[in-house]
PDB file of C-alpha atoms in Angstrom:
ATOM      1  CA  MET T  30      73.605  44.875 117.486  1.00  0.00           C
ATOM      2  CA  THR T  31      70.331  46.445 116.353  1.00  0.00           C
ATOM      3  CA  THR T  32      69.322  50.078 116.044  1.00  0.00           C
ATOM      4  CA  ASP T  33      66.711  49.525 118.728  1.00  0.00           C
ATOM      5  CA  TYR T  34      69.457  48.513 121.122  1.00  0.00           C
ATOM      6  CA  LEU T  35      71.477  51.639 120.262  1.00  0.00           C
ATOM      7  CA  LEU T  36      68.594  54.105 120.284  1.00  0.00           C
ATOM      8  CA  LYS T  37      66.754  52.787 123.338  1.00  0.00           C
ATOM      9  CA  SER T  38      69.642  52.995 125.794  1.00  0.00           C
ATOM     10  CA  GLY T  39      70.700  49.396 125.511  1.00  0.00           C
ATOM     11  CA  SER T  40      67.327  47.780 126.109  1.00  0.00           C
ATOM     12  CA  PRO T  41      66.361  45.452 123.234  1.00  0.00           C
ATOM     13  CA  SER T  42      62.753  45.532 122.058  1.00  0.00           C
ATOM     14  CA  PHE T  43      62.690  41.803 121.380  1.00  0.00           C
ATOM     15  CA  GLU T  44      63.551  38.559 123.060  1.00  0.00           C
ATOM     16  CA  LEU T  45      66.727  36.775 122.055  1.00  0.00           C
ATOM     17  CA  ASN T  46      66.260  33.135 121.255  1.00  0.00           C
ATOM     18  CA  HIS T  47      69.508  31.355 122.045  1.00  0.00           C
ATOM     19  CA  LYS T  48      68.249  28.118 120.575  1.00  0.00           C
ATOM     20  CA  ASP T  49      68.450  29.554 117.030  1.00  0.00           C
ATOM     21  CA  ASN T  50      72.069  30.653 117.399  1.00  0.00           C
ATOM     22  CA  ASN T  51      74.669  28.189 116.212  1.00  0.00           C
ATOM     23  CA  LEU T  52      77.364  28.686 118.829  1.00  0.00           C
ATOM     24  CA  THR T  53      79.343  25.623 117.860  1.00  0.00           C
ATOM     25  CA  GLU T  54      81.519  27.635 115.456  1.00  0.00           C
ATOM     26  CA  GLU T  55      83.962  29.774 117.396  1.00  0.00           C
ATOM     27  CA  LEU T  56      85.737  32.745 115.849  1.00  0.00           C
ATOM     28  CA  PRO T  57      89.507  32.357 115.515  1.00  0.00           C
ATOM     29  CA  ILE T  58      91.680  34.253 117.949  1.00  0.00           C
ATOM     30  CA  LEU T  59      94.428  36.280 116.319  1.00  0.00           C
ATOM     31  CA  SER T  60      97.875  36.655 117.787  1.00  0.00           C
ATOM     32  CA  ASP T  61      99.398  40.074 118.470  1.00  0.00           C
ATOM     33  CA  GLN T  62     101.770  39.583 115.552  1.00  0.00           C
ATOM     34  CA  GLN T  63      98.859  38.892 113.164  1.00  0.00           C
ATOM     35  CA  GLU T  64      96.978  41.962 114.412  1.00  0.00           C
ATOM     36  CA  GLN T  65     100.025  44.196 113.925  1.00  0.00           C
ATOM     37  CA  GLY T  66     100.575  42.790 110.417  1.00  0.00           C
ATOM     38  CA  TYR T  67      96.968  43.538 109.494  1.00  0.00           C
ATOM     39  CA  LEU T  68      97.104  47.078 110.908  1.00  0.00           C
ATOM     40  CA  THR T  69     100.375  47.819 109.101  1.00  0.00           C
ATOM     41  CA  ALA T  70      98.983  46.581 105.779  1.00  0.00           C
ATOM     42  CA  ALA T  71      95.765  48.556 106.328  1.00  0.00           C
ATOM     43  CA  GLN T  72      97.738  51.773 106.963  1.00  0.00           C
ATOM     44  CA  LYS T  73      99.842  51.293 103.819  1.00  0.00           C
ATOM     45  CA  SER T  74      96.808  50.609 101.639  1.00  0.00           C
ATOM     46  CA  ALA T  75      94.829  53.486 103.188  1.00  0.00           C
ATOM     47  CA  SER T  76      97.227  56.099 101.829  1.00  0.00           C
ATOM     48  CA  LEU T  77      97.162  54.489  98.379  1.00  0.00           C
ATOM     49  CA  ARG T  78      93.361  54.347  98.428  1.00  0.00           C
ATOM     50  CA  ALA T  79      93.193  58.008  99.477  1.00  0.00           C
ATOM     51  CA  LEU T  80      95.525  58.973  96.619  1.00  0.00           C
ATOM     52  CA  ALA T  81      93.463  56.970  94.101  1.00  0.00           C
ATOM     53  CA  ILE T  82      90.192  58.531  95.239  1.00  0.00           C
ATOM     54  CA  SER T  83      91.748  62.000  95.157  1.00  0.00           C
ATOM     55  CA  LEU T  84      92.942  61.464  91.579  1.00  0.00           C
ATOM     56  CA  ILE T  85      89.534  60.176  90.513  1.00  0.00           C
ATOM     57  CA  ILE T  86      87.822  63.230  91.980  1.00  0.00           C
ATOM     58  CA  ARG T  87      90.333  65.708  90.550  1.00  0.00           C
ATOM     59  CA  SER T  88      90.726  64.149  87.094  1.00  0.00           C
ATOM     60  CA  PRO T  89      87.878  66.103  85.407  1.00  0.00           C
ATOM     61  CA  ALA T  90      89.266  69.393  86.728  1.00  0.00           C
ATOM     62  CA  ILE T  91      92.786  68.501  85.580  1.00  0.00           C
ATOM     63  CA  LEU T  92      91.461  67.545  82.143  1.00  0.00           C
ATOM     64  CA  CYS T  93      89.514  70.808  81.811  1.00  0.00           C
ATOM     65  CA  PHE T  94      92.518  72.854  82.934  1.00  0.00           C
ATOM     66  CA  SER T  95      94.904  71.160  80.517  1.00  0.00           C
ATOM     67  CA  THR T  96      92.439  71.564  77.630  1.00  0.00           C
ATOM     68  CA  ALA T  97      91.931  75.252  78.414  1.00  0.00           C
ATOM     69  CA  LEU T  98      95.681  75.755  78.670  1.00  0.00           C
ATOM     70  CA  ALA T  99      96.229  74.080  75.295  1.00  0.00           C
ATOM     71  CA  ILE T 100      93.557  76.277  73.709  1.00  0.00           C
ATOM     72  CA  MET T 101      95.055  79.431  75.220  1.00  0.00           C
ATOM     73  CA  LEU T 102      98.537  78.542  74.007  1.00  0.00           C
ATOM     74  CA  ASP T 103      97.190  77.795  70.533  1.00  0.00           C
ATOM     75  CA  LEU T 104      95.286  81.083  70.372  1.00  0.00           C
ATOM     76  CA  GLY T 105      98.576  82.950  70.399  1.00  0.00           C
ATOM     77  CA  ASN T 106      99.279  81.627  66.897  1.00  0.00           C
ATOM     78  CA  LEU T 107      96.000  82.850  65.442  1.00  0.00           C
ATOM     79  CA  THR T 108      95.633  86.143  63.644  1.00  0.00           C
ATOM     80  CA  ILE T 109      92.130  87.465  63.216  1.00  0.00           C
ATOM     81  CA  GLN T 110      91.404  89.957  60.490  1.00  0.00           C
ATOM     82  CA  LEU T 111      88.058  91.631  60.900  1.00  0.00           C
ATOM     83  CA  THR T 112      86.203  92.885  57.883  1.00  0.00           C
ATOM     84  CA  GLY T 113      84.551  96.301  57.968  1.00  0.00           C
ATOM     85  CA  CYS T 114      81.187  94.718  58.785  1.00  0.00           C
ATOM     86  CA  ARG T 115      82.658  92.724  61.663  1.00  0.00           C
ATOM     87  CA  LYS T 116      84.356  95.794  63.072  1.00  0.00           C
ATOM     88  CA  ILE T 117      81.078  97.720  63.068  1.00  0.00           C
ATOM     89  CA  MET T 118      79.073  94.802  64.517  1.00  0.00           C
ATOM     90  CA  ASN T 119      81.680  94.163  67.211  1.00  0.00           C
ATOM     91  CA  LYS T 120      81.553  97.816  68.122  1.00  0.00           C
ATOM     92  CA  TYR T 121      77.785  97.910  68.572  1.00  0.00           C
ATOM     93  CA  ALA T 122      76.956  94.278  69.502  1.00  0.00           C
ATOM     94  CA  THR T 123      77.115  94.876  73.250  1.00  0.00           C
ATOM     95  CA  LEU T 124      74.821  97.881  72.944  1.00  0.00           C
ATOM     96  CA  TYR T 125      72.409  95.889  70.760  1.00  0.00           C
ATOM     97  CA  TRP T 126      72.118  93.000  73.220  1.00  0.00           C
ATOM     98  CA  LEU T 127      71.801  95.338  76.209  1.00  0.00           C
ATOM     99  CA  ILE T 128      68.860  97.000  74.469  1.00  0.00           C
ATOM    100  CA  ALA T 129      67.367  93.548  73.826  1.00  0.00           C
ATOM    101  CA  VAL T 130      67.692  92.704  77.540  1.00  0.00           C
ATOM    102  CA  LEU T 131      66.090  96.009  78.519  1.00  0.00           C
ATOM    103  CA  LEU T 132      63.205  95.396  76.112  1.00  0.00           C
ATOM    104  CA  TYR T 133      62.703  91.889  77.458  1.00  0.00           C
ATOM    105  CA  LEU T 134      62.774  92.883  81.114  1.00  0.00           C
ATOM    106  CA  GLY T 135      60.782  96.065  80.559  1.00  0.00           C
ATOM    107  CA  TYR T 136      58.019  94.295  78.641  1.00  0.00           C
ATOM    108  CA  SER T 137      57.966  91.370  81.090  1.00  0.00           C
ATOM    109  CA  PHE T 138      57.772  93.515  84.219  1.00  0.00           C
ATOM    110  CA  ILE T 139      55.264  96.012  82.828  1.00  0.00           C
ATOM    111  CA  THR T 140      52.863  93.447  81.378  1.00  0.00           C
ATOM    112  CA  ASN T 141      53.692  90.589  83.765  1.00  0.00           C
ATOM    113  CA  ASP T 142      53.452  88.349  80.680  1.00  0.00           C
ATOM    114  CA  TRP T 143      56.486  86.164  81.309  1.00  0.00           C
ATOM    115  CA  GLU T 144      54.916  83.232  79.443  1.00  0.00           C
ATOM    116  CA  ARG T 145      55.102  85.039  76.088  1.00  0.00           C
ATOM    117  CA  SER T 146      57.909  87.547  76.541  1.00  0.00           C
ATOM    118  CA  TRP T 147      60.551  84.934  75.640  1.00  0.00           C
ATOM    119  CA  ILE T 148      59.674  85.562  71.986  1.00  0.00           C
ATOM    120  CA  ILE T 149      61.857  88.686  72.154  1.00  0.00           C
ATOM    121  CA  TRP T 150      65.003  86.496  72.105  1.00  0.00           C
ATOM    122  CA  PRO T 151      64.474  84.706  68.768  1.00  0.00           C
ATOM    123  CA  ILE T 152      63.290  87.972  67.215  1.00  0.00           C
ATOM    124  CA  ALA T 153      66.427  89.752  68.504  1.00  0.00           C
ATOM    125  CA  GLY T 154      68.651  86.981  67.127  1.00  0.00           C
ATOM    126  CA  ILE T 155      67.045  87.066  63.680  1.00  0.00           C
ATOM    127  CA  LEU T 156      67.109  90.860  63.636  1.00  0.00           C
ATOM    128  CA  TYR T 157      70.808  90.836  64.564  1.00  0.00           C
ATOM    129  CA  GLY T 158      71.568  88.589  61.574  1.00  0.00           C
ATOM    130  CA  ILE T 159      69.562  90.844  59.258  1.00  0.00           C
ATOM    131  CA  ILE T 160      71.333  93.994  60.492  1.00  0.00           C
ATOM    132  CA  GLU T 161      74.727  92.331  60.093  1.00  0.00           C
ATOM    133  CA  LYS T 162      73.900  91.296  56.516  1.00  0.00           C
ATOM    134  CA  ILE T 163      72.660  94.789  55.586  1.00  0.00           C
ATOM    135  CA  ILE T 164      75.836  96.391  56.959  1.00  0.00           C
ATOM    136  CA  SER T 165      78.032  93.895  55.098  1.00  0.00           C
ATOM    137  CA  LEU T 166      76.199  94.661  51.827  1.00  0.00           C
ATOM    138  CA  CYS T 167      76.476  98.425  52.377  1.00  0.00           C
ATOM    139  CA  HIS T 168      80.237  98.206  52.918  1.00  0.00           C
ATOM    140  CA  ASN T 169      80.783  95.789  50.006  1.00  0.00           C
ATOM    141  CA  ASP T 170      82.382  93.270  52.376  1.00  0.00           C
ATOM    142  CA  ILE T 171      82.491  89.589  51.798  1.00  0.00           C
ATOM    143  CA  ALA T 172      79.222  88.219  53.183  1.00  0.00           C
ATOM    144  CA  ALA T 173      79.269  88.001  56.961  1.00  0.00           C
ATOM    145  CA  GLU T 174      79.945  84.542  58.253  1.00  0.00           C
TER     146      GLU T 174
END
């Protein structure tokens, strides 16, 4: 059956040539018992196929969840000791990066120079490292990691 036949209300857009068809081979006729056996086997395998496809689709999510769970359970055994420098930087890091965002957006919106305003981010990152190092030297801490 062609798409023309389906889309044009059952009227084919071509002529069928019965001479080209090899009608000598007949399709086998199945008994009712054979049909029921096929349908039963198809139903049994359909549920297994659905389960397999479901597991394939869900496997990345299950892997990510189990990895995250293992990390969370392992984090309970860790003890983190912050040096004086780290305590100060942790206290003011959020404020520092919020100011960096405000500078970036303010400069970009005021000048409409979005092509060059990205340079604020590497400068802010380098400046953050410099500030952290200066604070660690002032407090005689072990050099910041």
